[in-house]
PDB file of C-alpha atoms in Angstrom:
ATOM      1  CA  UNK A  99     102.319 100.469  92.171  1.00 96.00           C
ATOM      2  CA  UNK A 100     101.406 102.767  89.340  1.00 96.00           C
ATOM      3  CA  UNK A 101     104.147 102.930  86.914  1.00 97.00           C
ATOM      4  CA  UNK A 102     105.064 103.492  83.127  1.00 98.00           C
ATOM      5  CA  UNK A 103     107.787 101.195  81.657  1.00 98.00           C
ATOM      6  CA  UNK A 104     109.427 102.510  78.374  1.00 98.00           C
ATOM      7  CA  UNK A 105     111.285 100.381  75.801  1.00 98.00           C
ATOM      8  CA  UNK A 106     114.998 100.469  75.732  1.00 98.00           C
ATOM      9  CA  UNK A 107     117.452 102.809  73.837  1.00 98.00           C
ATOM     10  CA  UNK A 108     117.723 102.921  70.237  1.00 98.00           C
ATOM     11  CA  UNK A 109     120.398 103.585  67.710  1.00 98.00           C
ATOM     12  CA  UNK A 110     119.188 104.421  64.284  1.00 98.00           C
ATOM     13  CA  UNK A 111     120.239 105.820  60.822  1.00 98.00           C
ATOM     14  CA  UNK A 112     118.748 108.881  59.243  1.00 98.00           C
ATOM     15  CA  UNK A 113     115.690 107.813  57.211  1.00 97.00           C
ATOM     16  CA  UNK A 114     114.805 104.682  59.084  1.00 98.00           C
ATOM     17  CA  UNK A 115     111.495 104.354  61.011  1.00 98.00           C
ATOM     18  CA  UNK A 116     111.160 103.717  64.660  1.00 98.00           C
ATOM     19  CA  UNK A 117     108.321 103.085  67.142  1.00 98.00           C
ATOM     20  CA  UNK A 118     108.985 103.266  71.038  1.00 98.00           C
ATOM     21  CA  UNK A 119     106.677 102.077  73.562  1.00 98.00           C
ATOM     22  CA  UNK A 120     105.399 102.969  76.948  1.00 98.00           C
ATOM     23  CA  UNK A 121     103.475 100.295  79.050  1.00 98.00           C
ATOM     24  CA  UNK A 122     101.159 101.335  81.959  1.00 98.00           C
ATOM     25  CA  UNK A 123     100.373  99.160  84.958  1.00 97.00           C
ATOM     26  CA  UNK A 124      98.858  99.504  88.404  1.00 97.00           C
ATOM     27  CA  UNK A 125      95.955 101.603  87.147  1.00 96.00           C
ATOM     28  CA  UNK A 126      93.224 101.804  84.608  1.00 96.00           C
ATOM     29  CA  UNK A 127      94.954 102.565  81.528  1.00 96.00           C
ATOM     30  CA  UNK A 128      92.089 103.542  79.541  1.00 96.00           C
ATOM     31  CA  UNK A 129      90.864 106.181  82.046  1.00 95.00           C
ATOM     32  CA  UNK A 130      94.041 108.448  81.942  1.00 96.00           C
ATOM     33  CA  UNK A 131      95.592 110.660  79.160  1.00 96.00           C
ATOM     34  CA  UNK A 132      99.305 109.623  78.321  1.00 97.00           C
ATOM     35  CA  UNK A 133     101.711 112.224  76.839  1.00 97.00           C
ATOM     36  CA  UNK A 134     105.145 112.332  75.297  1.00 98.00           C
ATOM     37  CA  UNK A 135     107.811 114.937  76.066  1.00 98.00           C
ATOM     38  CA  UNK A 136     111.029 115.273  74.187  1.00 98.00           C
ATOM     39  CA  UNK A 137     114.341 116.498  75.867  1.00 98.00           C
ATOM     40  CA  UNK A 138     117.124 117.135  73.510  1.00 98.00           C
ATOM     41  CA  UNK A 139     120.675 116.543  74.771  1.00 97.00           C
ATOM     42  CA  UNK A 140     121.411 119.326  77.470  1.00 96.00           C
ATOM     43  CA  UNK A 141     118.169 120.968  76.854  1.00 97.00           C
ATOM     44  CA  UNK A 142     114.661 121.349  78.541  1.00 97.00           C
ATOM     45  CA  UNK A 143     111.414 119.542  78.211  1.00 98.00           C
ATOM     46  CA  UNK A 144     109.198 120.051  75.149  1.00 97.00           C
ATOM     47  CA  UNK A 145     105.569 118.910  75.178  1.00 96.00           C
ATOM     48  CA  UNK A 146     104.994 116.781  72.174  1.00 97.00           C
ATOM     49  CA  UNK A 147     101.355 115.430  72.409  1.00 97.00           C
ATOM     50  CA  UNK A 148      98.833 113.219  74.273  1.00 96.00           C
ATOM     51  CA  UNK A 149      96.609 110.453  73.633  1.00 97.00           C
ATOM     52  CA  UNK A 150      93.488 109.179  75.539  1.00 96.00           C
ATOM     53  CA  UNK A 151      93.787 105.290  75.293  1.00 96.00           C
ATOM     54  CA  UNK A 152      90.036 104.875  75.988  1.00 93.00           C
ATOM     55  CA  UNK A 153      89.128 106.218  72.468  1.00 94.00           C
ATOM     56  CA  UNK A 154      92.400 107.053  71.026  1.00 95.00           C
ATOM     57  CA  UNK A 155      91.663 110.853  70.922  1.00 96.00           C
ATOM     58  CA  UNK A 156      95.170 112.592  70.409  1.00 97.00           C
ATOM     59  CA  UNK A 157      96.370 115.989  70.270  1.00 96.00           C
ATOM     60  CA  UNK A 158      99.692 117.115  69.159  1.00 96.00           C
ATOM     61  CA  UNK A 159     101.940 120.223  69.610  1.00 96.00           C
ATOM     62  CA  UNK A 160     102.116 122.198  66.472  1.00 95.00           C
ATOM     63  CA  UNK A 161     105.709 121.868  66.650  1.00 95.00           C
ATOM     64  CA  UNK A 162     105.420 118.095  66.337  1.00 97.00           C
ATOM     65  CA  UNK A 163     102.166 117.606  64.144  1.00 97.00           C
ATOM     66  CA  UNK A 164     103.250 115.720  61.033  1.00 96.00           C
ATOM     67  CA  UNK A 165     106.536 114.714  62.412  1.00 97.00           C
ATOM     68  CA  UNK A 166     105.575 111.947  64.793  1.00 98.00           C
ATOM     69  CA  UNK A 167     102.476 109.637  65.336  1.00 98.00           C
ATOM     70  CA  UNK A 168     101.144 108.904  68.895  1.00 98.00           C
ATOM     71  CA  UNK A 169      98.961 105.699  69.252  1.00 98.00           C
ATOM     72  CA  UNK A 170      97.813 103.420  71.888  1.00 98.00           C
ATOM     73  CA  UNK A 171      96.975  99.759  72.160  1.00 97.00           C
ATOM     74  CA  UNK A 172      94.549  99.652  75.059  1.00 96.00           C
ATOM     75  CA  UNK A 173      94.371  95.738  74.969  1.00 97.00           C
ATOM     76  CA  UNK A 174      98.101  95.653  76.299  1.00 97.00           C
ATOM     77  CA  UNK A 175      97.961  99.161  78.199  1.00 98.00           C
ATOM     78  CA  UNK A 176     100.722 100.389  75.895  1.00 98.00           C
ATOM     79  CA  UNK A 177     101.255 103.830  74.159  1.00 98.00           C
ATOM     80  CA  UNK A 178     103.498 104.364  71.283  1.00 98.00           C
ATOM     81  CA  UNK A 179     105.529 107.145  69.625  1.00 98.00           C
ATOM     82  CA  UNK A 180     106.665 106.437  66.223  1.00 98.00           C
ATOM     83  CA  UNK A 181     108.665 108.072  63.255  1.00 98.00           C
ATOM     84  CA  UNK A 182     108.523 107.107  59.741  1.00 98.00           C
ATOM     85  CA  UNK A 183     111.842 108.712  58.677  1.00 97.00           C
ATOM     86  CA  UNK A 184     114.263 109.598  61.615  1.00 98.00           C
ATOM     87  CA  UNK A 185     116.501 112.887  61.123  1.00 97.00           C
ATOM     88  CA  UNK A 186     119.615 113.419  63.238  1.00 98.00           C
ATOM     89  CA  UNK A 187     117.658 116.228  65.030  1.00 97.00           C
ATOM     90  CA  UNK A 188     115.392 113.587  66.561  1.00 98.00           C
ATOM     91  CA  UNK A 189     118.401 112.587  68.745  1.00 98.00           C
ATOM     92  CA  UNK A 190     116.958 113.127  72.137  1.00 98.00           C
ATOM     93  CA  UNK A 191     115.529 111.349  75.374  1.00 98.00           C
ATOM     94  CA  UNK A 192     111.768 110.855  75.129  1.00 98.00           C
ATOM     95  CA  UNK A 193     109.577 110.375  78.135  1.00 98.00           C
ATOM     96  CA  UNK A 194     106.015 109.229  78.531  1.00 98.00           C
ATOM     97  CA  UNK A 195     103.943 110.571  81.160  1.00 98.00           C
ATOM     98  CA  UNK A 196     100.551 110.134  82.660  1.00 97.00           C
ATOM     99  CA  UNK A 197      98.083 113.113  83.078  1.00 96.00           C
ATOM    100  CA  UNK A 198      96.834 112.702  86.646  1.00 89.00           C
ATOM    101  CA  UNK A 199      93.126 112.854  85.922  1.00 80.00           C
ATOM    102  CA  UNK A 200      90.599 112.072  83.330  1.00 77.00           C
ATOM    103  CA  UNK A 201      90.893 115.336  81.728  1.00 84.00           C
ATOM    104  CA  UNK A 202      93.853 116.590  79.648  1.00 85.00           C
ATOM    105  CA  UNK A 203      93.828 119.709  81.919  1.00 88.00           C
ATOM    106  CA  UNK A 204      96.057 118.468  84.675  1.00 93.00           C
ATOM    107  CA  UNK A 205      99.893 117.906  85.364  1.00 96.00           C
ATOM    108  CA  UNK A 206     101.974 114.856  84.571  1.00 97.00           C
ATOM    109  CA  UNK A 207     101.870 112.796  87.719  1.00 96.00           C
ATOM    110  CA  UNK A 208     103.568 109.547  86.773  1.00 97.00           C
ATOM    111  CA  UNK A 209     106.679 109.547  84.403  1.00 98.00           C
ATOM    112  CA  UNK A 210     108.327 106.558  82.746  1.00 98.00           C
ATOM    113  CA  UNK A 211     112.087 106.192  82.848  1.00 98.00           C
ATOM    114  CA  UNK A 212     112.696 107.636  79.302  1.00 98.00           C
ATOM    115  CA  UNK A 213     113.995 106.150  76.078  1.00 98.00           C
ATOM    116  CA  UNK A 214     117.103 107.541  74.545  1.00 98.00           C
ATOM    117  CA  UNK A 215     116.985 107.679  70.597  1.00 98.00           C
ATOM    118  CA  UNK A 216     120.139 108.276  68.782  1.00 98.00           C
ATOM    119  CA  UNK A 217     120.081 109.000  65.064  1.00 98.00           C
ATOM    120  CA  UNK A 218     123.507 108.876  63.322  1.00 97.00           C
ATOM    121  CA  UNK A 219     124.880 107.854  60.049  1.00 95.00           C
TER     122      UNK A 219
ATOM    123  CA  UNK B  97     101.292 129.260  71.990  1.00 94.00           C
ATOM    124  CA  UNK B  98     101.919 130.269  75.510  1.00 96.00           C
ATOM    125  CA  UNK B  99     105.444 131.024  76.304  1.00 97.00           C
ATOM    126  CA  UNK B 100     106.554 130.149  79.950  1.00 98.00           C
ATOM    127  CA  UNK B 101     109.735 132.206  81.126  1.00 98.00           C
ATOM    128  CA  UNK B 102     111.513 131.105  84.051  1.00 98.00           C
ATOM    129  CA  UNK B 103     113.929 133.177  86.109  1.00 95.00           C
ATOM    130  CA  UNK B 104     116.756 133.034  86.860  1.00 96.00           C
ATOM    131  CA  UNK B 105     118.349 130.523  84.677  1.00 97.00           C
ATOM    132  CA  UNK B 106     120.738 129.415  87.521  1.00 97.00           C
ATOM    133  CA  UNK B 107     120.183 130.025  91.215  1.00 97.00           C
ATOM    134  CA  UNK B 108     123.266 129.498  93.555  1.00 96.00           C
ATOM    135  CA  UNK B 109     122.161 128.790  97.095  1.00 95.00           C
ATOM    136  CA  UNK B 110     123.747 127.375 100.289  1.00 94.00           C
ATOM    137  CA  UNK B 111     122.434 124.318 101.983  1.00 94.00           C
ATOM    138  CA  UNK B 112     119.677 125.510 104.440  1.00 95.00           C
ATOM    139  CA  UNK B 113     118.956 128.715 102.746  1.00 96.00           C
ATOM    140  CA  UNK B 114     115.685 129.760 100.938  1.00 97.00           C
ATOM    141  CA  UNK B 115     115.449 129.401  97.181  1.00 96.00           C
ATOM    142  CA  UNK B 116     112.753 131.338  95.219  1.00 98.00           C
ATOM    143  CA  UNK B 117     112.154 130.398  91.434  1.00 98.00           C
ATOM    144  CA  UNK B 118     109.881 132.369  89.234  1.00 98.00           C
ATOM    145  CA  UNK B 119     107.803 131.472  86.278  1.00 98.00           C
ATOM    146  CA  UNK B 120     105.765 133.884  84.053  1.00 98.00           C
ATOM    147  CA  UNK B 121     103.359 133.018  81.361  1.00 98.00           C
ATOM    148  CA  UNK B 122     102.894 135.151  78.298  1.00 98.00           C
ATOM    149  CA  UNK B 123      99.016 135.041  78.957  1.00 97.00           C
ATOM    150  CA  UNK B 124      96.822 133.974  81.774  1.00 97.00           C
ATOM    151  CA  UNK B 125      96.930 130.301  82.576  1.00 97.00           C
ATOM    152  CA  UNK B 126      94.606 130.590  85.604  1.00 97.00           C
ATOM    153  CA  UNK B 127      95.844 128.199  88.166  1.00 97.00           C
ATOM    154  CA  UNK B 128      96.711 125.511  85.702  1.00 97.00           C
ATOM    155  CA  UNK B 129     100.543 125.421  86.361  1.00 97.00           C
ATOM    156  CA  UNK B 130     102.807 122.677  87.532  1.00 98.00           C
ATOM    157  CA  UNK B 131     106.146 122.334  88.714  1.00 98.00           C
ATOM    158  CA  UNK B 132     108.589 119.457  88.089  1.00 98.00           C
ATOM    159  CA  UNK B 133     112.124 118.588  89.609  1.00 98.00           C
ATOM    160  CA  UNK B 134     114.623 116.780  87.465  1.00 98.00           C
ATOM    161  CA  UNK B 135     117.842 115.441  88.753  1.00 97.00           C
ATOM    162  CA  UNK B 136     120.794 114.452  86.336  1.00 95.00           C
ATOM    163  CA  UNK B 137     119.957 111.103  84.663  1.00 96.00           C
ATOM    164  CA  UNK B 138     116.513 110.923  85.971  1.00 98.00           C
ATOM    165  CA  UNK B 139     112.961 111.520  84.743  1.00 98.00           C
ATOM    166  CA  UNK B 140     111.146 114.725  85.836  1.00 98.00           C
ATOM    167  CA  UNK B 141     109.134 114.487  89.184  1.00 98.00           C
ATOM    168  CA  UNK B 142     105.913 116.141  89.834  1.00 98.00           C
ATOM    169  CA  UNK B 143     106.205 118.712  92.806  1.00 98.00           C
ATOM    170  CA  UNK B 144     103.174 121.060  92.461  1.00 97.00           C
ATOM    171  CA  UNK B 145      99.977 121.111  90.589  1.00 96.00           C
ATOM    172  CA  UNK B 146      97.197 123.603  90.483  1.00 96.00           C
ATOM    173  CA  UNK B 147      99.852 126.255  91.169  1.00 97.00           C
ATOM    174  CA  UNK B 148     100.003 125.391  94.992  1.00 97.00           C
ATOM    175  CA  UNK B 149      99.017 121.909  95.702  1.00 96.00           C
ATOM    176  CA  UNK B 150     101.906 119.546  96.552  1.00 97.00           C
ATOM    177  CA  UNK B 151     101.900 116.062  94.766  1.00 96.00           C
ATOM    178  CA  UNK B 152     101.858 112.969  96.849  1.00 94.00           C
ATOM    179  CA  UNK B 153     105.130 112.624  98.952  1.00 96.00           C
ATOM    180  CA  UNK B 154     106.413 115.956  98.336  1.00 97.00           C
ATOM    181  CA  UNK B 155     107.922 117.512 101.611  1.00 97.00           C
ATOM    182  CA  UNK B 156     106.343 120.584 102.926  1.00 97.00           C
ATOM    183  CA  UNK B 157     109.516 122.631 102.294  1.00 97.00           C
ATOM    184  CA  UNK B 158     108.210 122.970  98.653  1.00 98.00           C
ATOM    185  CA  UNK B 159     105.568 125.388  98.306  1.00 98.00           C
ATOM    186  CA  UNK B 160     103.909 127.098  95.118  1.00 98.00           C
ATOM    187  CA  UNK B 161     101.964 130.263  94.794  1.00 98.00           C
ATOM    188  CA  UNK B 162     100.563 132.620  92.167  1.00 98.00           C
ATOM    189  CA  UNK B 163      97.799 132.749  89.495  1.00 97.00           C
ATOM    190  CA  UNK B 164      97.322 134.235  86.115  1.00 97.00           C
ATOM    191  CA  UNK B 165     100.661 135.052  84.746  1.00 98.00           C
ATOM    192  CA  UNK B 166     103.098 135.012  87.693  1.00 98.00           C
ATOM    193  CA  UNK B 167     103.973 132.140  89.691  1.00 98.00           C
ATOM    194  CA  UNK B 168     106.667 131.205  92.424  1.00 98.00           C
ATOM    195  CA  UNK B 169     108.275 127.784  93.537  1.00 98.00           C
ATOM    196  CA  UNK B 170     109.830 128.317  97.096  1.00 98.00           C
ATOM    197  CA  UNK B 171     112.000 125.879  98.792  1.00 97.00           C
ATOM    198  CA  UNK B 172     112.146 126.946 102.296  1.00 94.00           C
ATOM    199  CA  UNK B 173     115.376 125.421 103.483  1.00 93.00           C
ATOM    200  CA  UNK B 174     117.370 123.805 100.745  1.00 95.00           C
ATOM    201  CA  UNK B 175     118.503 119.988 101.345  1.00 95.00           C
ATOM    202  CA  UNK B 176     121.410 118.413  99.482  1.00 93.00           C
ATOM    203  CA  UNK B 177     118.764 116.352  97.428  1.00 95.00           C
ATOM    204  CA  UNK B 178     117.105 119.513  96.242  1.00 96.00           C
ATOM    205  CA  UNK B 179     119.965 120.503  93.887  1.00 93.00           C
ATOM    206  CA  UNK B 180     118.398 120.009  90.621  1.00 97.00           C
ATOM    207  CA  UNK B 181     116.750 121.634  87.605  1.00 98.00           C
ATOM    208  CA  UNK B 182     113.177 122.965  88.085  1.00 98.00           C
ATOM    209  CA  UNK B 183     110.645 123.335  85.282  1.00 98.00           C
ATOM    210  CA  UNK B 184     107.233 124.927  85.347  1.00 98.00           C
ATOM    211  CA  UNK B 185     104.482 123.854  82.737  1.00 98.00           C
ATOM    212  CA  UNK B 186     101.043 125.468  82.069  1.00 98.00           C
ATOM    213  CA  UNK B 187      98.312 122.907  81.132  1.00 96.00           C
ATOM    214  CA  UNK B 188      95.594 125.539  80.562  1.00 96.00           C
ATOM    215  CA  UNK B 189      96.020 125.972  76.813  1.00 94.00           C
ATOM    216  CA  UNK B 190      97.053 123.809  73.868  1.00 91.00           C
ATOM    217  CA  UNK B 191      99.919 122.953  73.473  1.00 93.00           C
ATOM    218  CA  UNK B 192     100.824 122.617  77.212  1.00 94.00           C
ATOM    219  CA  UNK B 193     104.195 124.339  77.368  1.00 97.00           C
ATOM    220  CA  UNK B 194     107.178 123.991  79.564  1.00 98.00           C
ATOM    221  CA  UNK B 195     109.364 126.824  80.734  1.00 98.00           C
ATOM    222  CA  UNK B 196     113.233 126.488  80.114  1.00 98.00           C
ATOM    223  CA  UNK B 197     114.055 125.427  83.546  1.00 98.00           C
ATOM    224  CA  UNK B 198     116.121 126.951  86.417  1.00 98.00           C
ATOM    225  CA  UNK B 199     119.115 125.234  87.750  1.00 98.00           C
ATOM    226  CA  UNK B 200     119.500 125.271  91.590  1.00 97.00           C
ATOM    227  CA  UNK B 201     123.166 124.812  92.491  1.00 96.00           C
ATOM    228  CA  UNK B 202     125.148 124.793  95.324  1.00 90.00           C
ATOM    229  CA  UNK B 203     126.839 128.036  96.340  1.00 88.00           C
TER     230      UNK B 203
END
C-alpha cells in the first residue's frame, strides 16, 4: 500500500526550532516529488513547497521562502519540514503529499495524515 | 502568482440533488487543474486531475470539466458522504495555488 506517515503533533514555544517528518512507503520514494501544504485553523489549503528526493531539487512558494526549510533523506524515505524560529502564526496543520508523477506538474495523489503544530507561550 | 477563485463559498444541497462547483483561474492554467475533497478532521483526497480525469477509486458521480480559466466540478447525485469542503488547485504555474474552498452542506 502506498502511504505517507507523518510524525506526531507538536507543541512548541515561540522562538523554538522544529522539524517534522513524512515517511513514504509502498513506492519508489526517490521517483516522486513530495510537497508540503499548510492549513491554518478553520482555513483553506496553502501550497508551501516541494522536493524531489532523488536529487533534493526543492521549490518554494514565495510566501514560504526563507520561512521554512524542506529537505529529504532518501536513505530512509523521509521528507522533512523545519523551522528555525517558530512564531505563533505557524500554528497550523501541516500535510505532506506526493505528486502523482515524476514531474512536478501534476496533482497531489497521496496525502499524509497531517501533523498539528501548536506554537504558544 | 495565479489566484484561484471558487464559487460559491457555501452550497446548500439536498441529498440526491446535483451540485455544481466553480473554479476560476486569474490566467490560463490549461488543463492542469485538480479537485480535492476534505472532510472534517481528515486529510484532503484527490478527486479529479487533468481537469476531468477521475482519480483511482472515485465514483462516477464526480465529474470535472473546463480548461483555460474556467472549471467545474459536478456531483450528479449527492450522497451523505459527499458533504465536505472541495478545493481546486492549479499545477500549471509556480507556486501551485489552491482555491479558498467551497463547502457543500446539507439543505
